[in-house]
Amino acid sequence: MKQLNRETPFAYPIRFAQFGEGNFLRAFVDWQIDLLNDRSGLNAGVVVLRPIPRADMPLLDSQGGVYTTLIRGLNEAGEAVKTYRKISCVQREIDIASMYDDYLAVARNPELRFIVSNTTEAGITTNDSDAYADVPPASFPAKLTRLLHERFLHFSGARDKGLVLLPCELIDHNGDALRAAVKHFAAQWSLGTAFDIWLDETCTFCSTLVDRIVTGYPREEIGAIEAELGYHDQFLVTAEHFYLFVIEGPAWLADELKLAGAKLNIKLVDDITPYKQRKVGVLNGGHTAMVPVALLAGLESVGEAMNDADVSGFLLDALHEEIIPALPLPREELTPFAADVLRRFRNPYIHHRLESIALNSWSKFAARVLPQLLTYQTKNGVLPQRLVLALAATMQLYRGGVIKLADDPSTLAWFEAGWQRVAQGECSLHELAKQWLANAVLWGRDLNTVPGLCEAVASALEAIGQQGMRKVLAALTSKQPAVV
């Protein structure tokens, strides 16, 4: 079988430098750049910058920068679809540690305009140890500062040589965080007032929200896929059908990225906050509320949960009756997004184990579900029954015996001791709930001040323990069959 490689000379000007060679950027950002080149004439090439050396992973150059994406899932009509695409917008990959001169040469390219990054949530950090003379500095923001200063020096501070930065790290206000980190190293290295002004006045740091499940290299299916394609591709990457790229930035970016007419789900907005609230509340919140309920109902995967009438009914009612009404966004915006979320959960090509999603359940519940639970109670004067059940189900899950629990050691130790006291008759379910709800470090407040919450959680715990999750769900789920 032949090896995939570039068949025609690379013809795009390099307009994007990309920190990160991983699956996500290749199946999300590069995939969209490739489509923009075809659909709207963006005419942009990409140089990939490998921030951390990996001896076990060859450079994209070994295939001429070309690789295949396999996009599959349920489309807007609920039909299973899959699409192959050869991505040709990547010119080369530079290993920063071993090719540092090539790395700095990227900064001197007059056509460079955009910097994209995905260096994990821990990537945008600062320290006092990285030095300007390091080859290279250790942290991503220090590497970036060095590249930006090289560009500033080479073009003598020219105002038309500033860059647009599009960080994709999964942290709030990632553009602001990256700007602050660059400013930290600029000050630490005493790079001067002129460089500081150039950063402020010519470089645009955009915050972004990225959303796509990228499942990576399909190791178990690769034989059948390559037989279908007719070539070998060691960089093939799979991803779901759904994607969303929200950029908080100036209106002129739409022209530079040639978004008009491209028909891509890229949104250029003044304020990213509503989109963040929508994603965290509906997608992440729906996941987090469903997982403990599904596990206690004896299920193992998201797909099983979505094909289970009891659990899918619980999720549908939780979304439409309790989560969506508590979000500060119009229902007409949230309902279609919820429909997208449910299709994504039903994607037959993705096997998401519930146990994996249950990792660090408590911090997820506090961030993703609790705000809607409290808002619903404040607006309606009553508690949302399904979100309360999800809270109790998570507590029950931490009794142990269902899955291998993975969380902060102090949380695991607290529940182990608490459930042992309950088993020995030294503590009631009400007292256990009261003590856990009082954890102001986790919740940000003592939740015992929420009227009726402790009693409702204790009652739900008792029902789960005595009746089992199936009977509890039967009492909650709508009499009408849920349409998922």
CSV table of C-alpha atoms in Angstrom, one decimal:
chain,number,residue,atom,x,y,z
A,1,MET,CA,0.0,0.0,0.0
A,2,LYS,CA,1.4,3.4,-1.0
A,3,GLN,CA,2.4,6.0,1.6
A,4,LEU,CA,0.4,9.3,1.6
A,5,ASN,CA,2.6,12.3,0.6
A,6,ARG,CA,2.3,15.6,-1.1
A,7,GLU,CA,1.8,15.2,-4.8
A,8,THR,CA,2.0,18.9,-5.9
A,9,PRO,CA,4.4,21.6,-4.7
A,10,PHE,CA,3.2,23.7,-1.7
A,11,ALA,CA,1.8,26.9,-3.1
A,12,TYR,CA,0.3,28.8,-0.1
A,13,PRO,CA,2.0,31.8,1.6
A,14,ILE,CA,2.6,31.0,5.3
A,15,ARG,CA,0.1,33.1,7.2
A,16,PHE,CA,-0.4,30.8,10.3
A,17,ALA,CA,2.1,29.6,12.8
A,18,GLN,CA,0.6,26.9,15.0
A,19,PHE,CA,2.0,26.0,18.5
A,20,GLY,CA,1.0,22.4,18.8
A,21,GLU,CA,1.0,19.4,16.5
A,22,GLY,CA,-1.7,17.4,18.3
A,23,ASN,CA,-4.8,15.8,17.0
A,24,PHE,CA,-7.2,18.6,18.1
A,25,LEU,CA,-5.6,21.4,16.1
A,26,ARG,CA,-5.1,19.2,13.0
A,27,ALA,CA,-8.8,18.1,13.1
A,28,PHE,CA,-10.2,21.5,14.1
A,29,VAL,CA,-8.2,24.6,13.1
A,30,ASP,CA,-6.2,23.2,10.2
A,31,TRP,CA,-9.3,21.5,8.9
A,32,GLN,CA,-11.1,24.8,8.9
A,33,ILE,CA,-8.2,26.7,7.3
A,34,ASP,CA,-8.1,24.1,4.5
A,35,LEU,CA,-11.9,24.6,3.9
A,36,LEU,CA,-11.5,28.4,3.9
A,37,ASN,CA,-8.7,28.0,1.3
A,38,ASP,CA,-11.1,26.1,-0.9
A,39,ARG,CA,-14.4,27.9,-0.3
A,40,SER,CA,-13.4,31.6,0.1
A,41,GLY,CA,-9.9,31.9,-1.2
A,42,LEU,CA,-8.1,32.5,2.2
A,43,ASN,CA,-4.9,31.4,0.5
A,44,ALA,CA,-3.1,30.6,3.8
A,45,GLY,CA,-0.5,28.0,4.6
A,46,VAL,CA,0.4,26.8,8.1
A,47,VAL,CA,3.7,26.1,9.8
A,48,VAL,CA,3.3,23.8,12.8
A,49,LEU,CA,5.6,24.5,15.7
A,50,ARG,CA,6.2,21.5,18.1
A,51,PRO,CA,6.6,23.1,21.5
A,52,ILE,CA,7.8,19.9,23.3
A,53,PRO,CA,10.1,17.4,21.7
A,54,ARG,CA,8.7,13.9,21.1
A,55,ALA,CA,11.1,11.2,20.0
A,56,ASP,CA,8.3,8.8,19.4
A,57,MET,CA,6.4,11.0,17.0
A,58,PRO,CA,7.8,11.8,13.5
A,59,LEU,CA,7.3,15.3,12.1
A,60,LEU,CA,4.5,16.0,9.6
A,61,ASP,CA,7.3,16.6,7.0
A,62,SER,CA,7.6,12.8,6.6
A,63,GLN,CA,4.3,13.1,4.6
A,64,GLY,CA,5.0,16.5,3.1
A,65,GLY,CA,2.6,18.0,5.7
A,66,VAL,CA,-0.4,16.2,4.2
A,67,TYR,CA,-2.7,14.1,6.3
A,68,THR,CA,-6.3,12.8,6.3
A,69,THR,CA,-9.2,13.8,8.5
A,70,LEU,CA,-12.2,11.5,8.9
A,71,ILE,CA,-15.2,13.4,10.2
A,72,ARG,CA,-18.2,11.3,11.2
A,73,GLY,CA,-21.3,11.4,13.4
A,74,LEU,CA,-24.9,12.4,13.1
A,75,ASN,CA,-25.7,15.4,10.9
A,76,GLU,CA,-28.4,18.0,11.4
A,77,ALA,CA,-31.0,15.5,10.1
A,78,GLY,CA,-29.9,12.8,12.5
A,79,GLU,CA,-28.3,10.7,9.7
A,80,ALA,CA,-25.0,9.0,10.2
A,81,VAL,CA,-22.4,10.5,7.9
A,82,LYS,CA,-18.6,10.3,7.4
A,83,THR,CA,-16.3,12.4,5.2
A,84,TYR,CA,-12.7,12.0,4.3
A,85,ARG,CA,-10.5,15.0,3.5
A,86,LYS,CA,-6.9,15.4,2.7
A,87,ILE,CA,-5.6,18.4,4.5
A,88,SER,CA,-3.0,20.2,2.4
A,89,CYS,CA,-2.6,23.6,4.1
A,90,VAL,CA,0.3,22.5,6.3
A,91,GLN,CA,3.7,23.2,4.8
A,92,ARG,CA,6.0,21.7,7.4
A,93,GLU,CA,6.6,21.1,11.1
A,94,ILE,CA,9.4,22.6,13.1
A,95,ASP,CA,10.7,21.0,16.3
A,96,ILE,CA,11.5,24.1,18.3
A,97,ALA,CA,14.1,22.5,20.5
A,98,SER,CA,16.2,21.0,17.7
A,99,MET,CA,15.4,23.6,15.0
A,100,TYR,CA,15.6,26.8,16.9
A,101,ASP,CA,17.0,28.9,14.1
A,102,ASP,CA,14.2,27.8,11.8
A,103,TYR,CA,11.7,28.7,14.6
A,104,LEU,CA,13.0,32.3,14.8
A,105,ALA,CA,13.0,32.5,11.0
A,106,VAL,CA,9.2,32.0,11.1
A,107,ALA,CA,9.0,35.4,13.0
A,108,ARG,CA,10.8,37.1,10.1
A,109,ASN,CA,8.3,36.0,7.5
A,110,PRO,CA,6.6,39.2,6.2
A,111,GLU,CA,3.4,37.3,5.3
A,112,LEU,CA,2.9,35.7,8.7
A,113,ARG,CA,-0.4,37.1,10.3
A,114,PHE,CA,-1.9,34.6,12.8
A,115,ILE,CA,-0.6,32.6,15.7
A,116,VAL,CA,-2.8,29.6,16.8
A,117,SER,CA,-2.0,27.5,19.9
A,118,ASN,CA,-3.3,24.6,21.9
A,119,THR,CA,-0.7,23.8,24.6
A,120,THR,CA,-3.3,22.3,27.1
A,121,GLU,CA,-4.9,24.1,30.0
A,122,ALA,CA,-1.6,24.3,31.8
A,123,GLY,CA,0.2,25.8,28.8
A,124,ILE,CA,-0.5,29.5,29.5
A,125,THR,CA,1.6,29.9,32.6
A,126,THR,CA,4.5,32.1,33.7
A,127,ASN,CA,7.7,31.6,35.7
A,128,ASP,CA,10.7,33.5,36.8
A,129,SER,CA,13.3,31.0,35.4
A,130,ASP,CA,12.9,31.2,31.6
A,131,ALA,CA,15.6,33.4,30.1
A,132,TYR,CA,15.7,35.3,26.9
A,133,ALA,CA,18.9,33.5,25.9
A,134,ASP,CA,17.5,30.0,26.5
A,135,VAL,CA,17.4,27.9,23.3
A,136,PRO,CA,14.5,27.5,23.7
A,137,PRO,CA,12.8,28.8,26.8
A,138,ALA,CA,10.7,26.1,28.6
A,139,SER,CA,7.2,27.6,28.7
A,140,PHE,CA,5.0,28.3,25.8
A,141,PRO,CA,4.4,32.0,26.6
A,142,ALA,CA,8.2,32.5,26.9
A,143,LYS,CA,8.7,30.9,23.5
A,144,LEU,CA,6.0,33.1,22.0
A,145,THR,CA,7.4,36.2,23.6
A,146,ARG,CA,10.8,35.4,22.1
A,147,LEU,CA,9.2,34.9,18.6
A,148,LEU,CA,7.2,38.2,18.9
A,149,HIS,CA,10.3,40.1,19.9
A,150,GLU,CA,12.3,38.6,17.0
A,151,ARG,CA,9.6,39.9,14.7
A,152,PHE,CA,9.5,43.3,16.4
A,153,LEU,CA,13.3,43.7,15.9
A,154,HIS,CA,13.5,42.3,12.4
A,155,PHE,CA,10.8,44.7,11.1
A,156,SER,CA,12.0,47.6,13.3
A,157,GLY,CA,8.7,47.8,15.1
A,158,ALA,CA,6.6,48.2,11.9
A,159,ARG,CA,3.0,48.7,12.7
A,160,ASP,CA,1.8,46.5,9.9
A,161,LYS,CA,3.7,43.5,11.1
A,162,GLY,CA,1.7,42.9,14.3
A,163,LEU,CA,0.0,39.5,14.6
A,164,VAL,CA,-3.4,38.1,15.5
A,165,LEU,CA,-3.3,35.5,18.3
A,166,LEU,CA,-5.9,32.8,18.6
A,167,PRO,CA,-5.2,30.6,21.6
A,168,CYS,CA,-7.4,27.5,21.8
A,169,GLU,CA,-6.4,26.4,25.3
A,170,LEU,CA,-9.5,25.5,27.4
A,171,ILE,CA,-9.3,28.3,30.0
A,172,ASP,CA,-11.6,31.3,30.5
A,173,HIS,CA,-10.5,34.4,28.7
A,174,ASN,CA,-7.6,32.6,27.1
A,175,GLY,CA,-6.7,35.6,24.9
A,176,ASP,CA,-6.4,37.9,28.0
A,177,ALA,CA,-4.4,35.2,29.8
A,178,LEU,CA,-1.9,34.8,26.9
A,179,ARG,CA,-1.5,38.6,26.6
A,180,ALA,CA,-0.7,38.8,30.4
A,181,ALA,CA,1.8,36.0,30.1
A,182,VAL,CA,3.6,37.6,27.2
A,183,LYS,CA,3.7,40.9,29.1
A,184,HIS,CA,5.1,39.1,32.1
A,185,PHE,CA,8.1,37.8,30.1
A,186,ALA,CA,8.5,41.1,28.2
A,187,ALA,CA,8.9,42.9,31.6
A,188,GLN,CA,11.1,40.2,33.1
A,189,TRP,CA,13.4,40.3,30.2
A,190,SER,CA,13.4,44.2,30.0
A,191,LEU,CA,12.5,44.2,26.4
A,192,GLY,CA,11.6,47.9,26.5
A,193,THR,CA,8.7,50.3,26.2
A,194,ALA,CA,8.7,50.4,22.4
A,195,PHE,CA,8.1,46.6,22.3
A,196,ASP,CA,5.4,46.9,24.9
A,197,ILE,CA,3.6,49.5,22.9
A,198,TRP,CA,4.0,47.4,19.7
A,199,LEU,CA,2.3,44.5,21.5
A,200,ASP,CA,-0.5,46.7,22.7
A,201,GLU,CA,-1.2,48.6,19.5
A,202,THR,CA,-0.4,46.1,16.7
A,203,CYS,CA,-1.0,42.6,18.1
A,204,THR,CA,-4.6,41.4,18.7
A,205,PHE,CA,-5.0,38.7,21.4
A,206,CYS,CA,-8.5,37.1,20.8
A,207,SER,CA,-10.2,34.9,23.4
A,208,THR,CA,-11.8,31.9,21.8
A,209,LEU,CA,-14.2,29.0,22.5
A,210,VAL,CA,-13.5,25.8,20.7
A,211,ASP,CA,-15.8,22.8,20.6
A,212,ARG,CA,-15.3,19.5,18.8
A,213,ILE,CA,-14.7,16.0,20.0
A,214,VAL,CA,-11.5,14.8,18.3
A,215,THR,CA,-11.0,11.1,18.8
A,216,GLY,CA,-7.6,10.9,17.2
A,217,TYR,CA,-5.9,8.1,15.4
A,218,PRO,CA,-8.3,5.2,15.0
A,219,ARG,CA,-5.9,2.4,16.0
A,220,GLU,CA,-8.5,-0.4,16.1
A,221,GLU,CA,-10.0,0.6,12.7
A,222,ILE,CA,-7.0,1.7,10.8
A,223,GLY,CA,-6.7,-1.4,8.6
A,224,ALA,CA,-10.2,-1.1,7.3
A,225,ILE,CA,-10.0,2.7,6.9
A,226,GLU,CA,-6.7,2.5,4.9
A,227,ALA,CA,-8.1,-0.3,2.7
A,228,GLU,CA,-10.9,2.1,1.9
A,229,LEU,CA,-8.6,5.0,1.2
A,230,GLY,CA,-6.0,3.0,-0.6
A,231,TYR,CA,-3.0,4.5,1.2
A,232,HIS,CA,-1.2,4.5,4.5
A,233,ASP,CA,-1.4,7.6,6.6
A,234,GLN,CA,0.3,7.7,10.0
A,235,PHE,CA,-1.2,11.1,10.9
A,236,LEU,CA,-4.9,10.2,10.1
A,237,VAL,CA,-7.2,11.8,12.6
A,238,THR,CA,-10.9,11.3,13.4
A,239,ALA,CA,-13.4,13.7,14.8
A,240,GLU,CA,-17.1,14.2,15.3
A,241,HIS,CA,-19.3,16.0,12.7
A,242,PHE,CA,-20.2,18.9,15.1
A,243,TYR,CA,-17.7,21.8,15.6
A,244,LEU,CA,-17.9,25.4,16.7
A,245,PHE,CA,-15.2,28.0,16.7
A,246,VAL,CA,-16.2,31.3,18.5
A,247,ILE,CA,-13.7,34.2,18.3
A,248,GLU,CA,-14.0,37.3,20.5
A,249,GLY,CA,-12.4,39.9,18.3
A,250,PRO,CA,-12.7,43.0,16.1
A,251,ALA,CA,-15.1,43.0,13.1
A,252,TRP,CA,-12.3,43.4,10.6
A,253,LEU,CA,-11.1,39.8,11.3
A,254,ALA,CA,-14.1,38.5,9.3
A,255,ASP,CA,-12.5,40.0,6.2
A,256,GLU,CA,-9.0,38.8,7.0
A,257,LEU,CA,-10.2,35.3,7.6
A,258,LYS,CA,-12.6,35.5,4.6
A,259,LEU,CA,-15.5,34.1,6.5
A,260,ALA,CA,-18.2,35.5,4.2
A,261,GLY,CA,-19.7,32.7,2.1
A,262,ALA,CA,-17.5,29.9,3.6
A,263,LYS,CA,-20.5,28.4,5.4
A,264,LEU,CA,-18.4,27.3,8.4
A,265,ASN,CA,-19.5,27.3,12.0
A,266,ILE,CA,-17.0,30.1,12.9
A,267,LYS,CA,-18.6,33.0,14.9
A,268,LEU,CA,-16.9,36.3,15.3
A,269,VAL,CA,-18.4,38.0,18.4
A,270,ASP,CA,-18.0,41.0,20.7
A,271,ASP,CA,-18.5,38.9,23.8
A,272,ILE,CA,-17.8,35.3,24.1
A,273,THR,CA,-19.5,34.9,27.5
A,274,PRO,CA,-23.0,33.8,26.3
A,275,TYR,CA,-21.4,31.0,24.2
A,276,LYS,CA,-19.3,29.9,27.1
A,277,GLN,CA,-22.4,29.8,29.4
A,278,ARG,CA,-24.3,27.9,26.7
A,279,LYS,CA,-21.6,25.3,26.3
A,280,VAL,CA,-20.8,24.8,30.0
A,281,GLY,CA,-24.5,24.8,31.0
A,282,VAL,CA,-26.0,22.6,28.3
A,283,LEU,CA,-23.2,20.4,26.9
A,284,ASN,CA,-20.9,20.0,30.0
A,285,GLY,CA,-23.8,20.4,32.5
A,286,GLY,CA,-25.9,17.8,30.7
A,287,HIS,CA,-23.0,15.4,30.7
A,288,THR,CA,-22.2,15.9,34.3
A,289,ALA,CA,-25.8,15.5,35.4
A,290,MET,CA,-26.4,12.4,33.4
A,291,VAL,CA,-23.2,10.4,34.2
A,292,PRO,CA,-23.9,9.4,37.9
A,293,VAL,CA,-27.5,8.7,37.1
A,294,ALA,CA,-26.6,6.4,34.2
A,295,LEU,CA,-23.8,4.6,36.1
A,296,LEU,CA,-26.2,3.9,39.0
A,297,ALA,CA,-28.7,2.6,36.4
A,298,GLY,CA,-26.2,0.0,35.4
A,299,LEU,CA,-24.9,1.6,32.1
A,300,GLU,CA,-21.4,1.9,30.9
A,301,SER,CA,-21.3,4.4,28.0
A,302,VAL,CA,-22.9,7.6,26.8
A,303,GLY,CA,-24.3,5.7,23.8
A,304,GLU,CA,-26.0,3.2,26.0
A,305,ALA,CA,-27.4,6.0,28.1
A,306,MET,CA,-28.9,7.7,25.1
A,307,ASN,CA,-30.5,4.5,24.0
A,308,ASP,CA,-32.0,3.9,27.4
A,309,ALA,CA,-35.5,5.4,27.8
A,310,ASP,CA,-35.2,6.1,31.5
A,311,VAL,CA,-31.8,7.8,31.4
A,312,SER,CA,-32.4,9.7,28.1
A,313,GLY,CA,-35.8,10.8,29.4
A,314,PHE,CA,-34.1,12.1,32.5
A,315,LEU,CA,-31.5,14.0,30.5
A,316,LEU,CA,-34.0,15.5,28.1
A,317,ASP,CA,-36.3,16.7,30.9
A,318,ALA,CA,-33.3,18.0,32.9
A,319,LEU,CA,-32.1,20.1,29.9
A,320,HIS,CA,-35.5,21.5,28.8
A,321,GLU,CA,-37.2,21.9,32.2
A,322,GLU,CA,-34.3,22.8,34.5
A,323,ILE,CA,-31.0,23.7,32.8
A,324,ILE,CA,-32.2,25.8,29.8
A,325,PRO,CA,-34.7,27.9,31.9
A,326,ALA,CA,-31.9,28.8,34.3
A,327,LEU,CA,-29.5,30.1,31.7
A,328,PRO,CA,-29.3,33.8,30.9
A,329,LEU,CA,-29.9,33.3,27.2
A,330,PRO,CA,-33.0,33.2,25.0
A,331,ARG,CA,-34.6,29.7,24.7
A,332,GLU,CA,-34.7,30.0,21.0
A,333,GLU,CA,-30.8,30.0,21.0
A,334,LEU,CA,-30.5,27.2,23.6
A,335,THR,CA,-33.0,24.7,22.2
A,336,PRO,CA,-31.2,24.1,18.8
A,337,PHE,CA,-27.9,23.9,20.7
A,338,ALA,CA,-29.4,21.3,23.0
A,339,ALA,CA,-30.6,19.3,20.0
A,340,ASP,CA,-27.0,19.4,18.7
A,341,VAL,CA,-25.8,18.2,22.0
A,342,LEU,CA,-28.2,15.2,22.1
A,343,ARG,CA,-27.1,14.2,18.5
A,344,ARG,CA,-23.5,14.4,19.6
A,345,PHE,CA,-24.2,12.2,22.6
A,346,ARG,CA,-25.8,9.6,20.3
A,347,ASN,CA,-22.8,9.6,17.8
A,348,PRO,CA,-22.5,5.9,16.9
A,349,TYR,CA,-18.8,6.4,16.0
A,350,ILE,CA,-17.7,7.5,19.5
A,351,HIS,CA,-17.6,5.2,22.5
A,352,HIS,CA,-17.5,7.4,25.6
A,353,ARG,CA,-17.1,5.4,28.8
A,354,LEU,CA,-19.1,7.0,31.6
A,355,GLU,CA,-16.4,6.0,34.1
A,356,SER,CA,-13.9,8.1,32.1
A,357,ILE,CA,-16.2,11.1,32.2
A,358,ALA,CA,-16.8,10.7,35.9
A,359,LEU,CA,-13.2,11.8,36.6
A,360,ASN,CA,-13.2,14.7,39.1
A,361,SER,CA,-17.0,14.8,39.3
A,362,TRP,CA,-17.2,17.2,42.1
A,363,SER,CA,-15.3,20.1,40.6
A,364,LYS,CA,-17.3,19.5,37.4
A,365,PHE,CA,-20.6,19.6,39.3
A,366,ALA,CA,-19.7,22.8,41.1
A,367,ALA,CA,-18.7,24.5,37.9
A,368,ARG,CA,-21.2,23.1,35.4
A,369,VAL,CA,-24.4,22.2,37.2
A,370,LEU,CA,-24.6,24.1,40.5
A,371,PRO,CA,-25.1,27.5,38.9
A,372,GLN,CA,-28.2,26.3,37.1
A,373,LEU,CA,-29.5,24.5,40.2
A,374,LEU,CA,-29.2,27.7,42.3
A,375,THR,CA,-30.6,30.0,39.6
A,376,TYR,CA,-33.6,27.7,39.1
A,377,GLN,CA,-34.3,27.7,42.8
A,378,THR,CA,-34.0,31.5,43.0
A,379,LYS,CA,-36.3,32.1,40.0
A,380,ASN,CA,-38.9,29.6,40.9
A,381,GLY,CA,-38.8,29.2,44.7
A,382,VAL,CA,-38.5,25.5,44.3
A,383,LEU,CA,-35.7,23.1,43.7
A,384,PRO,CA,-35.0,21.5,40.3
A,385,GLN,CA,-35.7,17.8,41.0
A,386,ARG,CA,-33.5,16.3,38.4
A,387,LEU,CA,-30.5,18.4,39.2
A,388,VAL,CA,-31.0,17.6,42.9
A,389,LEU,CA,-31.1,13.9,41.9
A,390,ALA,CA,-27.9,14.3,40.0
A,391,LEU,CA,-26.3,15.8,43.1
A,392,ALA,CA,-27.5,12.9,45.3
A,393,ALA,CA,-26.5,10.4,42.6
A,394,THR,CA,-23.0,11.7,42.6
A,395,MET,CA,-22.8,11.4,46.4
A,396,GLN,CA,-24.1,7.8,46.1
A,397,LEU,CA,-21.5,7.0,43.4
A,398,TYR,CA,-18.8,8.1,45.9
A,399,ARG,CA,-20.0,5.4,48.2
A,400,GLY,CA,-17.9,3.1,46.0
A,401,GLY,CA,-18.4,-0.2,44.4
A,402,VAL,CA,-19.8,1.0,41.0
A,403,ILE,CA,-16.7,2.4,39.3
A,404,LYS,CA,-13.1,3.1,40.2
A,405,LEU,CA,-13.3,6.6,41.6
A,406,ALA,CA,-10.8,9.2,40.5
A,407,ASP,CA,-10.8,12.6,42.2
A,408,ASP,CA,-8.9,14.8,44.6
A,409,PRO,CA,-7.5,12.5,47.4
A,410,SER,CA,-9.1,14.7,50.1
A,411,THR,CA,-12.6,14.3,48.5
A,412,LEU,CA,-12.2,10.5,48.2
A,413,ALA,CA,-11.0,10.3,51.8
A,414,TRP,CA,-13.9,12.4,53.0
A,415,PHE,CA,-16.5,10.2,51.3
A,416,GLU,CA,-14.9,7.0,52.4
A,417,ALA,CA,-15.0,8.1,56.0
A,418,GLY,CA,-18.5,9.6,55.7
A,419,TRP,CA,-20.1,6.5,54.1
A,420,GLN,CA,-18.4,4.3,56.6
A,421,ARG,CA,-20.0,6.3,59.4
A,422,VAL,CA,-23.4,5.9,57.7
A,423,ALA,CA,-22.9,2.1,57.3
A,424,GLN,CA,-22.0,1.8,61.0
A,425,GLY,CA,-25.1,3.9,62.1
A,426,GLU,CA,-23.0,6.7,63.4
A,427,CYS,CA,-24.3,9.2,60.8
A,428,SER,CA,-27.6,9.7,59.0
A,429,LEU,CA,-28.0,10.5,55.4
A,430,HIS,CA,-29.3,13.9,56.3
A,431,GLU,CA,-26.1,14.6,58.4
A,432,LEU,CA,-23.9,13.3,55.6
A,433,ALA,CA,-25.6,15.6,53.1
A,434,LYS,CA,-25.5,18.6,55.5
A,435,GLN,CA,-21.7,18.2,56.1
A,436,TRP,CA,-21.0,17.9,52.4
A,437,LEU,CA,-23.1,20.9,51.4
A,438,ALA,CA,-21.3,22.9,54.0
A,439,ASN,CA,-18.0,22.5,52.0
A,440,ALA,CA,-17.6,26.2,51.1
A,441,VAL,CA,-14.2,25.6,49.6
A,442,LEU,CA,-15.8,23.5,46.9
A,443,TRP,CA,-19.1,25.2,46.5
A,444,GLY,CA,-18.1,28.8,47.1
A,445,ARG,CA,-20.7,29.0,50.0
A,446,ASP,CA,-22.5,26.9,52.6
A,447,LEU,CA,-25.3,25.3,50.5
A,448,ASN,CA,-27.2,24.5,53.6
A,449,THR,CA,-28.5,28.1,53.3
A,450,VAL,CA,-30.4,27.1,50.1
A,451,PRO,CA,-34.0,26.4,51.4
A,452,GLY,CA,-34.8,22.7,51.4
A,453,LEU,CA,-31.7,21.5,49.6
A,454,CYS,CA,-30.2,19.4,52.4
A,455,GLU,CA,-33.6,17.7,53.0
A,456,ALA,CA,-34.1,17.0,49.2
A,457,VAL,CA,-30.6,15.6,48.8
A,458,ALA,CA,-31.0,13.3,51.8
A,459,SER,CA,-34.5,12.2,50.6
A,460,ALA,CA,-33.0,11.4,47.1
A,461,LEU,CA,-30.1,9.4,48.7
A,462,GLU,CA,-32.6,7.4,50.7
A,463,ALA,CA,-34.7,6.7,47.6
A,464,ILE,CA,-31.7,5.6,45.6
A,465,GLY,CA,-30.5,3.4,48.4
A,466,GLN,CA,-33.9,1.7,49.1
A,467,GLN,CA,-35.5,1.6,45.6
A,468,GLY,CA,-32.6,1.7,43.2
A,469,MET,CA,-32.0,4.3,40.4
A,470,ARG,CA,-34.4,2.7,38.0
A,471,LYS,CA,-37.5,3.2,40.2
A,472,VAL,CA,-36.4,6.7,41.2
A,473,LEU,CA,-36.2,7.6,37.5
A,474,ALA,CA,-39.6,6.1,36.8
A,475,ALA,CA,-41.0,8.5,39.3
A,476,LEU,CA,-39.3,11.5,37.7
A,477,THR,CA,-39.4,10.9,34.0
A,478,SER,CA,-42.2,12.3,32.0
A,479,LYS,CA,-45.0,9.9,31.2
A,480,GLN,CA,-44.6,10.7,27.5
A,481,PRO,CA,-41.7,9.0,25.8
A,482,ALA,CA,-38.7,11.3,25.4
A,483,VAL,CA,-37.7,12.1,21.8
A,484,VAL,CA,-33.9,12.3,21.9
